[in-house]
CSV table of C-alpha atoms in Angstrom, one decimal:
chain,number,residue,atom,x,y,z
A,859,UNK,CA,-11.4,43.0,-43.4
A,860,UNK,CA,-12.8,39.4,-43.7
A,861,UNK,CA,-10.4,38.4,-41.0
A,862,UNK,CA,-12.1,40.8,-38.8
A,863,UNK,CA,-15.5,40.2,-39.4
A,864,UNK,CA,-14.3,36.5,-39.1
A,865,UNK,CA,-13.4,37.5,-35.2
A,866,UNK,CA,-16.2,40.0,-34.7
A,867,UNK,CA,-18.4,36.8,-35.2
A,868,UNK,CA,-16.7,34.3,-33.3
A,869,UNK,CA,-17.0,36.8,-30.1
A,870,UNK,CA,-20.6,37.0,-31.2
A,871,UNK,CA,-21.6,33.3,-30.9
A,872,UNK,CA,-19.2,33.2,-27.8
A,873,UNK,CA,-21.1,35.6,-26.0
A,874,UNK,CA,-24.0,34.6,-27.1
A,875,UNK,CA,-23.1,30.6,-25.5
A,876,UNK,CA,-21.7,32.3,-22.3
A,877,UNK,CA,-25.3,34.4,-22.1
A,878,UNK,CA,-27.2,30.7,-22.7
A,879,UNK,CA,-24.9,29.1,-20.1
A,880,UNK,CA,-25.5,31.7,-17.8
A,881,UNK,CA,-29.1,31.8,-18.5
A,882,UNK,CA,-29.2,27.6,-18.4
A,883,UNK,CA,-27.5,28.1,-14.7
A,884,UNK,CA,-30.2,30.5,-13.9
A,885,UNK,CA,-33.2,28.7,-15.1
A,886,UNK,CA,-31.9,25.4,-13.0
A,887,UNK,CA,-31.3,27.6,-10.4
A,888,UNK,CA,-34.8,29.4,-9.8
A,889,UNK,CA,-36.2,26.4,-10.5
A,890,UNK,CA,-34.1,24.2,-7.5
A,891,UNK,CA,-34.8,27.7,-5.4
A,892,UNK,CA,-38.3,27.0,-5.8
A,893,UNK,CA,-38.9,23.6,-5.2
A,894,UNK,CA,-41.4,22.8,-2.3
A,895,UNK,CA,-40.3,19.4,-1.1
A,896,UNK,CA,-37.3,17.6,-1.2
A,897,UNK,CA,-38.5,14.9,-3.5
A,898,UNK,CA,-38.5,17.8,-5.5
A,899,UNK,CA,-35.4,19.1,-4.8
A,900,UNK,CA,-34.2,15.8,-5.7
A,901,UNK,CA,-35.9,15.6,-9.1
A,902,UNK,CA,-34.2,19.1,-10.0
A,903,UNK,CA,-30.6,18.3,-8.8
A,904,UNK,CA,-30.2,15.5,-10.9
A,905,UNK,CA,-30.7,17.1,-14.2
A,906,UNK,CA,-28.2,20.0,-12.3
A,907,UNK,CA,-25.7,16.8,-11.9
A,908,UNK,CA,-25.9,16.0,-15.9
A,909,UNK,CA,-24.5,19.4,-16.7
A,910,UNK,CA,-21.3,18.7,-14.7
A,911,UNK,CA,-21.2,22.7,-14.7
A,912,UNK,CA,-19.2,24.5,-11.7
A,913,UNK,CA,-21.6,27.3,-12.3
A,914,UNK,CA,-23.7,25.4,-10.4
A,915,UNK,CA,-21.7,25.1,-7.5
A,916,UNK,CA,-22.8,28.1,-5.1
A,917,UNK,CA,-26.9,27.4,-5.4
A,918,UNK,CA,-25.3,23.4,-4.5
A,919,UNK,CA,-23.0,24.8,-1.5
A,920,UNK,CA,-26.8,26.7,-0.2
A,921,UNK,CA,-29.2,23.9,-0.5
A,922,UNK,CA,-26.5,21.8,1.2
A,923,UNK,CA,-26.6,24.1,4.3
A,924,UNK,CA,-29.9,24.6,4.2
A,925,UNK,CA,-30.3,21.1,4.8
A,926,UNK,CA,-28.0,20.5,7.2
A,927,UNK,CA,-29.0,23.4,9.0
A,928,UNK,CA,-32.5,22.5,9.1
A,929,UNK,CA,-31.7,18.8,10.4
A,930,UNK,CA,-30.9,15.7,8.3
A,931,UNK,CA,-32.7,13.6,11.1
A,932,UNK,CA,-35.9,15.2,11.4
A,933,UNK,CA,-39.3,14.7,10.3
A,934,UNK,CA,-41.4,11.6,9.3
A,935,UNK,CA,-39.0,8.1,7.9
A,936,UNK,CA,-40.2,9.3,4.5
A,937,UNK,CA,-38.6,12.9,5.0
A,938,UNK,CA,-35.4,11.9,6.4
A,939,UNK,CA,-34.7,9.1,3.4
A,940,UNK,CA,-35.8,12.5,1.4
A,941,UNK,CA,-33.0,14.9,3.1
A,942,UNK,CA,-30.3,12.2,3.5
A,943,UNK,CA,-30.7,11.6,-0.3
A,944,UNK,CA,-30.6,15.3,-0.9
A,945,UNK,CA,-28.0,15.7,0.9
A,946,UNK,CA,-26.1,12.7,-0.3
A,947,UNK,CA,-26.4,13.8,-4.0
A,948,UNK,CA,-25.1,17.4,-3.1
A,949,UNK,CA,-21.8,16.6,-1.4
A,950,UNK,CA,-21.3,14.2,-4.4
A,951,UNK,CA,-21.7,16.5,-6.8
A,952,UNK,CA,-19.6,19.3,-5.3
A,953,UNK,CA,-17.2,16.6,-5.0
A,954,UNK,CA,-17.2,16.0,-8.8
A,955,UNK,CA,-17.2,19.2,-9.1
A,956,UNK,CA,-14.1,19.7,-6.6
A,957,UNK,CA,-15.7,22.8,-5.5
A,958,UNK,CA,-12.8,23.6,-2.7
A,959,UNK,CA,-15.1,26.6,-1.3
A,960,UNK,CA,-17.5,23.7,-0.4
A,961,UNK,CA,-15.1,22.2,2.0
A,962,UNK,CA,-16.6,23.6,5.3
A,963,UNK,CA,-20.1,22.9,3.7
A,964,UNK,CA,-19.2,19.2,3.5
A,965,UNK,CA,-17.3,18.9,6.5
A,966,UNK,CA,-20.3,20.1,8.6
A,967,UNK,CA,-22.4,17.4,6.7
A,968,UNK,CA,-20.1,14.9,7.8
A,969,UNK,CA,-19.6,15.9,11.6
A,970,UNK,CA,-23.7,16.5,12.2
A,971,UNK,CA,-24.7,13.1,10.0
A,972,UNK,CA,-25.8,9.6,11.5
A,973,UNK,CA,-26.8,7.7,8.5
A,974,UNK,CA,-23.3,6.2,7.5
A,975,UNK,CA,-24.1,6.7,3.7
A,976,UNK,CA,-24.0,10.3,4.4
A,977,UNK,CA,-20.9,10.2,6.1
A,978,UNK,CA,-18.8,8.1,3.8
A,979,UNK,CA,-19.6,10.6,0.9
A,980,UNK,CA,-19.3,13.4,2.6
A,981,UNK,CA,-15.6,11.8,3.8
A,982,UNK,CA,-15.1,10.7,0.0
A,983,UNK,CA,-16.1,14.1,-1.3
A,984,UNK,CA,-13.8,16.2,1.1
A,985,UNK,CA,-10.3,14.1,-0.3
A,986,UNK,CA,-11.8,15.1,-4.3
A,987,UNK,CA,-11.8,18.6,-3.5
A,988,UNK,CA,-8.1,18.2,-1.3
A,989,UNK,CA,-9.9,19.5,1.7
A,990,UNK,CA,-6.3,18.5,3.3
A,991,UNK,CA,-6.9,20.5,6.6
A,992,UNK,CA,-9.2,17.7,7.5
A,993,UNK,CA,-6.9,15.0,7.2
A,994,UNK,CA,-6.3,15.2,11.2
A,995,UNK,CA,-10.0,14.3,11.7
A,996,UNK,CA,-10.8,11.5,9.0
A,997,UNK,CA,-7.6,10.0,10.1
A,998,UNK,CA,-8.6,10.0,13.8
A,999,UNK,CA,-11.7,8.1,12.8
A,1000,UNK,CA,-10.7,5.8,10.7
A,1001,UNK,CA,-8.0,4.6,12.8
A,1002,UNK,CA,-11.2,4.3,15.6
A,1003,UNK,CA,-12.8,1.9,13.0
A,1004,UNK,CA,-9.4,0.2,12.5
A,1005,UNK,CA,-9.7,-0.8,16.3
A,1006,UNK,CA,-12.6,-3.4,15.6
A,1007,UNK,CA,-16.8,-3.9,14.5
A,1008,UNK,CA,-19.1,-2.6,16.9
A,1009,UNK,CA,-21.6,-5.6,16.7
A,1010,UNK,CA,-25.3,-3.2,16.3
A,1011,UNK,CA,-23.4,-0.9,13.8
A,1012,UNK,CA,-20.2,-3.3,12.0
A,1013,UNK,CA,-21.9,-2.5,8.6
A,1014,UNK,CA,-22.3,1.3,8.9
A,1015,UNK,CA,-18.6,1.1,10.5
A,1016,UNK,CA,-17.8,-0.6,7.0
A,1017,UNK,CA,-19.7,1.9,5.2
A,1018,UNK,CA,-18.3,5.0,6.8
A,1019,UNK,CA,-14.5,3.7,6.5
A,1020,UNK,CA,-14.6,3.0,3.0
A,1021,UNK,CA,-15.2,6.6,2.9
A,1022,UNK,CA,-12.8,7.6,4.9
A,1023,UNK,CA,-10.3,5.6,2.6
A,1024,UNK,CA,-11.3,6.7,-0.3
A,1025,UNK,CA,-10.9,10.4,1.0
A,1026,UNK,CA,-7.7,10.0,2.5
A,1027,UNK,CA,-6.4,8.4,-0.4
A,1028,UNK,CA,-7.5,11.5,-2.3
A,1029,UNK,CA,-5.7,14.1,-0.5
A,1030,UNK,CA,-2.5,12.2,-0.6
A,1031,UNK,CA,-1.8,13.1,2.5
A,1032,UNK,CA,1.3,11.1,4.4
A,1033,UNK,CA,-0.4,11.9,7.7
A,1034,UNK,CA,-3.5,9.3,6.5
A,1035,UNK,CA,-1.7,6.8,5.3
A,1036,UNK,CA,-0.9,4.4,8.4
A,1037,UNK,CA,-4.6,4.5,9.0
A,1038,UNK,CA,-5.3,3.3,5.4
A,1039,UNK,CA,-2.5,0.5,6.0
A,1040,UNK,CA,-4.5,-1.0,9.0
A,1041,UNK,CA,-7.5,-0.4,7.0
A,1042,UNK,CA,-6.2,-2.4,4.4
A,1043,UNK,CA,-5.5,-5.5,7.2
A,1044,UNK,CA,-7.8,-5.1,8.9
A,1045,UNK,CA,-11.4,-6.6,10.5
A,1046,UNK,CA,-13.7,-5.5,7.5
A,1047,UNK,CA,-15.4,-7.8,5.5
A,1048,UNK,CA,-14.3,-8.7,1.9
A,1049,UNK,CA,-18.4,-7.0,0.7
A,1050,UNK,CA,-17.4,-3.8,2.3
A,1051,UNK,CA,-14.1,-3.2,-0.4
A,1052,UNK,CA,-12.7,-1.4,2.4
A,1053,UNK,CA,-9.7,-3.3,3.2
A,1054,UNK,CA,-9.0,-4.0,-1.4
A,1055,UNK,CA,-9.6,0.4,-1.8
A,1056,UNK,CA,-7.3,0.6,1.4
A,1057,UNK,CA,-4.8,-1.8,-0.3
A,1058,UNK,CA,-4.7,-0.5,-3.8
A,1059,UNK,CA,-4.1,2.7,-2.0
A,1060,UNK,CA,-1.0,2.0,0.1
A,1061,UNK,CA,0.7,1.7,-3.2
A,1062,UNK,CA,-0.5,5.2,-4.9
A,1063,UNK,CA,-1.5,7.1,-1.8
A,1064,UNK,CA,2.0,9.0,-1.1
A,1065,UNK,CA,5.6,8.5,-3.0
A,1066,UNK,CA,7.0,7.2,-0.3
A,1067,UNK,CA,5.7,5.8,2.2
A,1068,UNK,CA,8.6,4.4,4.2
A,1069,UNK,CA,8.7,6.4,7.2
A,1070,UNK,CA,5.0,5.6,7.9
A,1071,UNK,CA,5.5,1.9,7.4
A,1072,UNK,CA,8.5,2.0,9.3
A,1073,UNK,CA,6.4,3.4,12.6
A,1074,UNK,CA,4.2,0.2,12.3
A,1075,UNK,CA,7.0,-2.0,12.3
A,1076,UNK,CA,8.8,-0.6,14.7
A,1077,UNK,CA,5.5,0.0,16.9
A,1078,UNK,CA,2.9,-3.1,16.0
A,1079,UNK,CA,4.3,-5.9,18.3
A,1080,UNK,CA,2.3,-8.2,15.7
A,1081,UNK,CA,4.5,-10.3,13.5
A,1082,UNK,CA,1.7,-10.2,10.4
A,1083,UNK,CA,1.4,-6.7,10.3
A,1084,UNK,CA,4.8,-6.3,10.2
A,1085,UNK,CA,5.2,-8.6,7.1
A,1086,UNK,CA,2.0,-6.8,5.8
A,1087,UNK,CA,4.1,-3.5,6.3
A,1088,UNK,CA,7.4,-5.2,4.9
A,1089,UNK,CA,5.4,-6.4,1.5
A,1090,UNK,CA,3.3,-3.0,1.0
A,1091,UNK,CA,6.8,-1.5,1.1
A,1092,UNK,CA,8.8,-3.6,-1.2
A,1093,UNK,CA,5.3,-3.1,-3.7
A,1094,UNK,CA,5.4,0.6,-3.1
A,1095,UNK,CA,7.0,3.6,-5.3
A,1096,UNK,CA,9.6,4.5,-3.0
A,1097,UNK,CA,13.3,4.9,-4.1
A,1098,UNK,CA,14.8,1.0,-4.2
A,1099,UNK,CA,17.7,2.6,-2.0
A,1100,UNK,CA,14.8,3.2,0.6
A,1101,UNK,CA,13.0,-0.1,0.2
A,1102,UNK,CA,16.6,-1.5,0.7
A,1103,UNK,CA,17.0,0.5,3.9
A,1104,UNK,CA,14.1,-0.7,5.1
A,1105,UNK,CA,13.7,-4.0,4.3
A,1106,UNK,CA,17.6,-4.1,6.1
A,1107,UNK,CA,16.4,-2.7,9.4
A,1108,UNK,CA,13.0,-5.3,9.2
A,1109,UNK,CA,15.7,-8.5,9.2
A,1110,UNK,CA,17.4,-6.8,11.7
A,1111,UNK,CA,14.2,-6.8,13.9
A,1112,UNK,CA,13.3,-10.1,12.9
A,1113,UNK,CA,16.4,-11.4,14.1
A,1114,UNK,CA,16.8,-9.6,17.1
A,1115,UNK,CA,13.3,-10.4,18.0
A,1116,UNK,CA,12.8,-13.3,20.5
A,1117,UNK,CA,10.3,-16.3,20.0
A,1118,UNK,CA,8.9,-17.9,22.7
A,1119,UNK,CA,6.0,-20.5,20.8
A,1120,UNK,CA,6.3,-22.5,17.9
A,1121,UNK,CA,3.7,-19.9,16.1
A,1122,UNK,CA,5.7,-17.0,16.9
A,1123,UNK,CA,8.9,-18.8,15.7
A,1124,UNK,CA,7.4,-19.5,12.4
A,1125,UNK,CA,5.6,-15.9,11.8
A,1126,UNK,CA,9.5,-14.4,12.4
A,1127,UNK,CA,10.9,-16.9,9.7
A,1128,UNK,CA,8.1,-15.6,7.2
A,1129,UNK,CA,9.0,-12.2,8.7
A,1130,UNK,CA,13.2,-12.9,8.0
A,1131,UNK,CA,12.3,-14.3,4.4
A,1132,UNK,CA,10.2,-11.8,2.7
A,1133,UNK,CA,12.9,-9.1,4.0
A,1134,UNK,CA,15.7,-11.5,3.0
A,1135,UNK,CA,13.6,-12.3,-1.0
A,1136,UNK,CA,12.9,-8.3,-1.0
A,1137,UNK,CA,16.5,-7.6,-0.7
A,1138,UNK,CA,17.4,-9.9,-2.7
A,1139,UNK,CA,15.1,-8.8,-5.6
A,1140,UNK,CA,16.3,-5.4,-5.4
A,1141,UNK,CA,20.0,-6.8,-6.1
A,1142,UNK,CA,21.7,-5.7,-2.6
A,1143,UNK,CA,25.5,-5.4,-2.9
A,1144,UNK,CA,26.2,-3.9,0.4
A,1145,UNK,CA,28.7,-6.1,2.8
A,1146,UNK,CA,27.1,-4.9,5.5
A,1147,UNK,CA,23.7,-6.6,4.9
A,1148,UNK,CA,26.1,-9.9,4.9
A,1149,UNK,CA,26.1,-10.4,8.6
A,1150,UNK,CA,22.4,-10.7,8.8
A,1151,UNK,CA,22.2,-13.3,5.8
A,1152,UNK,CA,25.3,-15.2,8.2
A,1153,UNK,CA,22.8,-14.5,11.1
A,1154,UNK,CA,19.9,-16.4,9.4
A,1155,UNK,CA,21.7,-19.0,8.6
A,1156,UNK,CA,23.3,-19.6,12.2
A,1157,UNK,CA,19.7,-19.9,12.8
A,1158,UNK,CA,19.0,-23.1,11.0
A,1159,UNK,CA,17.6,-25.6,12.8
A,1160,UNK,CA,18.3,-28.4,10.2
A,1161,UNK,CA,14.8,-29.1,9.7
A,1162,UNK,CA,12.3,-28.8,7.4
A,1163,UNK,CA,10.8,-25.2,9.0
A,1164,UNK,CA,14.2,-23.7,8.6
A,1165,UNK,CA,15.3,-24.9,5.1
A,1166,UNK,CA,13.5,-22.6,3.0
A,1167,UNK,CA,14.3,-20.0,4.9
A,1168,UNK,CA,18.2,-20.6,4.6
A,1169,UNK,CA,18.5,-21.4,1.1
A,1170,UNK,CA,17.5,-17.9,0.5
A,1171,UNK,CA,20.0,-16.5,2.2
A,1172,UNK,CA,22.4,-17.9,0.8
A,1173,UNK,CA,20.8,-17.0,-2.4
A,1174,UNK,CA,20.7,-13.5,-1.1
A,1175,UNK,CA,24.6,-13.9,-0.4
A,1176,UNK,CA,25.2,-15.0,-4.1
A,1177,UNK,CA,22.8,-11.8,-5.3
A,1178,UNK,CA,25.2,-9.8,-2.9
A,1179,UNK,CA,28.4,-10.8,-4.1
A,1180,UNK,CA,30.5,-8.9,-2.1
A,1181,UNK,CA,34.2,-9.7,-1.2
A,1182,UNK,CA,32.6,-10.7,2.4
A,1183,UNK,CA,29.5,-12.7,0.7
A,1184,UNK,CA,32.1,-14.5,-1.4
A,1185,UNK,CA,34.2,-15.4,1.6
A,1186,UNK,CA,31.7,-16.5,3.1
A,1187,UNK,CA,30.2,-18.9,0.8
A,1188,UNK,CA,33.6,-20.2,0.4
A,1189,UNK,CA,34.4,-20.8,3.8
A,1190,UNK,CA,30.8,-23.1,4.0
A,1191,UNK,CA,31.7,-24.9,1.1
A,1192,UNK,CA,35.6,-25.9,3.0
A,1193,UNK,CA,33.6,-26.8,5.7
A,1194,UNK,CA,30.7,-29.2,3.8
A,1195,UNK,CA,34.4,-30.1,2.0
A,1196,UNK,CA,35.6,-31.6,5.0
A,1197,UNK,CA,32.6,-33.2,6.2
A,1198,UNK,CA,32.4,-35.3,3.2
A,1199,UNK,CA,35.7,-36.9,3.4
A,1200,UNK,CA,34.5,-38.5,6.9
A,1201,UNK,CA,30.7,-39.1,4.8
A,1202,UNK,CA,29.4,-36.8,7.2
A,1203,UNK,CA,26.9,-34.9,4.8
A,1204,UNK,CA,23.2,-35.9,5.1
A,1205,UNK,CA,20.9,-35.4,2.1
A,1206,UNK,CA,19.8,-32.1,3.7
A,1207,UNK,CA,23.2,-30.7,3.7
A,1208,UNK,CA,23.8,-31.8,-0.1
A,1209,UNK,CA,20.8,-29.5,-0.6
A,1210,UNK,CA,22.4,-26.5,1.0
A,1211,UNK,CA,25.4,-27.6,-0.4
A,1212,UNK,CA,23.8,-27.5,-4.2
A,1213,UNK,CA,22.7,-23.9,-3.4
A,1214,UNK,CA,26.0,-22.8,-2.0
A,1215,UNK,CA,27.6,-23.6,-5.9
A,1216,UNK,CA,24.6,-21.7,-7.7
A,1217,UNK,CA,25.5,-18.9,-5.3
A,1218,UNK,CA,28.8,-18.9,-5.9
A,1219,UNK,CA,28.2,-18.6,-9.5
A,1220,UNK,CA,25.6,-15.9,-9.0
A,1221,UNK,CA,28.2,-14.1,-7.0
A,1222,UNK,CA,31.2,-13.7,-10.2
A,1223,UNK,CA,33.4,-13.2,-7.4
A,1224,UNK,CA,36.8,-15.0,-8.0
A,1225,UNK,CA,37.1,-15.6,-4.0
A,1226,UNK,CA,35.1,-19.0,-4.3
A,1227,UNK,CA,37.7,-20.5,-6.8
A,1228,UNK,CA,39.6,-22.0,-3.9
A,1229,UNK,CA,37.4,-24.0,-2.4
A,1230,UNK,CA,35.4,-25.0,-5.6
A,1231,UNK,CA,39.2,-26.0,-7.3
A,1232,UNK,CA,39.1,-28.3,-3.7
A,1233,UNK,CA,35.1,-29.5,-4.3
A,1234,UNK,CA,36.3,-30.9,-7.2
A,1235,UNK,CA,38.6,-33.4,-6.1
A,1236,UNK,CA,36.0,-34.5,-2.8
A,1237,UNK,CA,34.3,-37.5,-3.1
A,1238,UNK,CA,31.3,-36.0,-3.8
A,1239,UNK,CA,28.4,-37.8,-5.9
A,1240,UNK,CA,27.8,-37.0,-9.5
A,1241,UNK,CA,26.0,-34.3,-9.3
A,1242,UNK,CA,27.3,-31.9,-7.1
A,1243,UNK,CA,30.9,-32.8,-9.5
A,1244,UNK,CA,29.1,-31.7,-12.1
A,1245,UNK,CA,27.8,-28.6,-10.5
A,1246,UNK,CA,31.2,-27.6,-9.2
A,1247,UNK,CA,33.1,-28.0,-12.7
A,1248,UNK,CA,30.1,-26.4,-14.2
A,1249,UNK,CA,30.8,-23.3,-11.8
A,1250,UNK,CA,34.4,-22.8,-12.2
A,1251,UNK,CA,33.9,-22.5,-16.0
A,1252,UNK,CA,31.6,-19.6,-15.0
A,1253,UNK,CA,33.4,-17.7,-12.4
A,1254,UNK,CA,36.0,-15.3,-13.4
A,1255,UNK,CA,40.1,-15.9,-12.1
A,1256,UNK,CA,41.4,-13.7,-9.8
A,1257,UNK,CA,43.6,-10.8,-11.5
């Protein structure tokens, strides 16, 4: 009996907070209804916004048309600063409260607003309620602000994208995200925080976002994007089987790709390298990434500009550590063999020579014993002997 009396009360003072919330909602709501300016209006709605109460949301989703119906942009400076702040703190608030049934509400905000404030809520406020049917149209104008500052209006450009990124990134929408990417390199000042929101949100916007970064190295004939792409890839949460898919077919472009200037030769090196460290950091094993690391290394130009660039494909070749990486590596190491008999090595080649022996011991494979067992007896200098005993003790015998 006490047990039931215990529940007959607890229904009581449950009814009895439902009947004050409802009342509370009420109250604020009369109150709003009646306001008789927008300074007003104003006053009210942010005591609404303190309840954080979705009760609230249908007297929000009203005075929201009611104010765009009647004209953001009209009236005296005063008024408009009034309405555009009224407005403003309404599409934020049915944002918090991701009020889905504002989304036409909000997206008529955005479309009929000039003051960029405006705009870049309303756009942030439509990706917090997942008002993903708009993705077509935030995309489309973000990638228009992508395309460069309009000198009278760069800072309301600014101020309007970083909306459009931050919605976007909301919806987590794939179709977005290659606008975001260019957002993220693109012509927006460092005060804006467009292109740092754009960039944290390559990495978080979608799972994988491979197929879009793929289009903009496949499509942007610039080198630095490309890289851009390569390195928001290889940072992304996309499968490692993917990244290493991808970052394949970007040193296959980078070494198909032509260079006709001493700038554009350089950009393609950076290009071959961070697909040739990404690969490497994701421990490829697949012989047939080792004709491209062969290709790179055909490329050398025995200078300075091209060093870096080949010791880390052979580094990538020792990761690799294929049968056909192996045999590679051994074969280089014959030939550097040979070349020292006649002192034909400069100090350069003893460099690629002392990675070729840390690759070969990187590599376990038992197919660089032969020419390492040779190294040994060349007339090498101290310590590259060293190096090559020090490798054979590591390396496994054939079976």
């Amino acid at each position: 009996m006490k047990r039931i009396f215990g529940i007959i009360a607890a229904l009581a003072l449950f009814s009895a907070s439902a009947f004050a919330l409802n009342d509370k909602v009420a109250v604020w709501e009369n109150i709003y209804a009646t306001a008789s300016s927008d300074s007003q209006r104003i006053a009210v709605l942010l005591k609404i916004m303190e309840f954080k109460d979705r009760e609230f949301a249908p007297i929000l989703i009203q005075g929201l048309d009611k104010v765009v119906t009647g004209g953001i942009e009209t009236g005296t400076v005063a008024e408009r600063n009034d309405r555009n702040l009224l407005a403003r703190l309404l599409v934020r608030e049915l944002g918090n409260l991701k009020s889905i049934e504002a989304a036409d509400s909000i997206f008529r905000a955005y479309t009929d607003a000039t003051e960029p404030l405006l705009k870049g809520e309303a756009a942030a406020a439509l990706g917090m309620i997942r008002a993903t049917e708009y993705a077509p149209r935030l995309t489309l104008d973000l990638a228009s602000h992508n395309l460069g500052p309009k000198p009278a209006i760069a800072r309301d450009q600014e101020i309007i994208a970083l909306g459009l990124v931050q919605g976007l990134n909301s919806m987590r929408v794939q179709e977005g995200y290659e606008a975001v990417f260019l957002a993220s390199i693109g012509w927006y000042s460092a005060s804006s925080r467009v292109k740092e929101t754009a960039k944290a949100a390559t990495l978080t916007m979608v799972d994988d976002p491979s197929d879009s970064l793929m289009k903009v190295i496949s499509g942007n004939p610039l080198i630095e994007v490309k890289i851009a792409a390569l390195e928001t890839e290889l940072a992304s949460n996309a499968p490692d089987e993917r990244k290493k898919a991808f970052a394949t077919s970007a040193l296959k472009a980078g070494i198909e790709r032509v260079a006709t200037d001493p700038a554009t030769r350089a950009a393609l090196g950076r290009f071959r390298t961070t697909a040739t460290v990404g690969l490497t950091a994701l421990r490829d094993s697949s012989p047939d990434t080792v004709p491209l690391y062969v290709e790179v290394i055909k490329m050398d130009k025995k200078n300075d500009a091209t060093l870096d660039e080949t010791l880390k494909a052979y580094v990538a070749l020792g990761v690799n550590g294929s049968d056909a990486a192996a045999e590679y590596l051994s074969a280089r190491l014959a030939e550097y063999n040979a070349f020292e008999k006649s002192k034909a090595n400069t100090v350069r080649d003893k460099s690629l020579i002392r990675q070729i022996i840390a690759s070969m011991v990187l590599s376990k494979n038992p197919k660089v014993k032969d020419s390492l067992t040779q190294a040994q007896f060349i007339d090498y200098d101290t310590g590259i002997i060293r190096l090559v005993k020090d490798a054979l003790t590591q390396i496994p015998s054939p079976n």
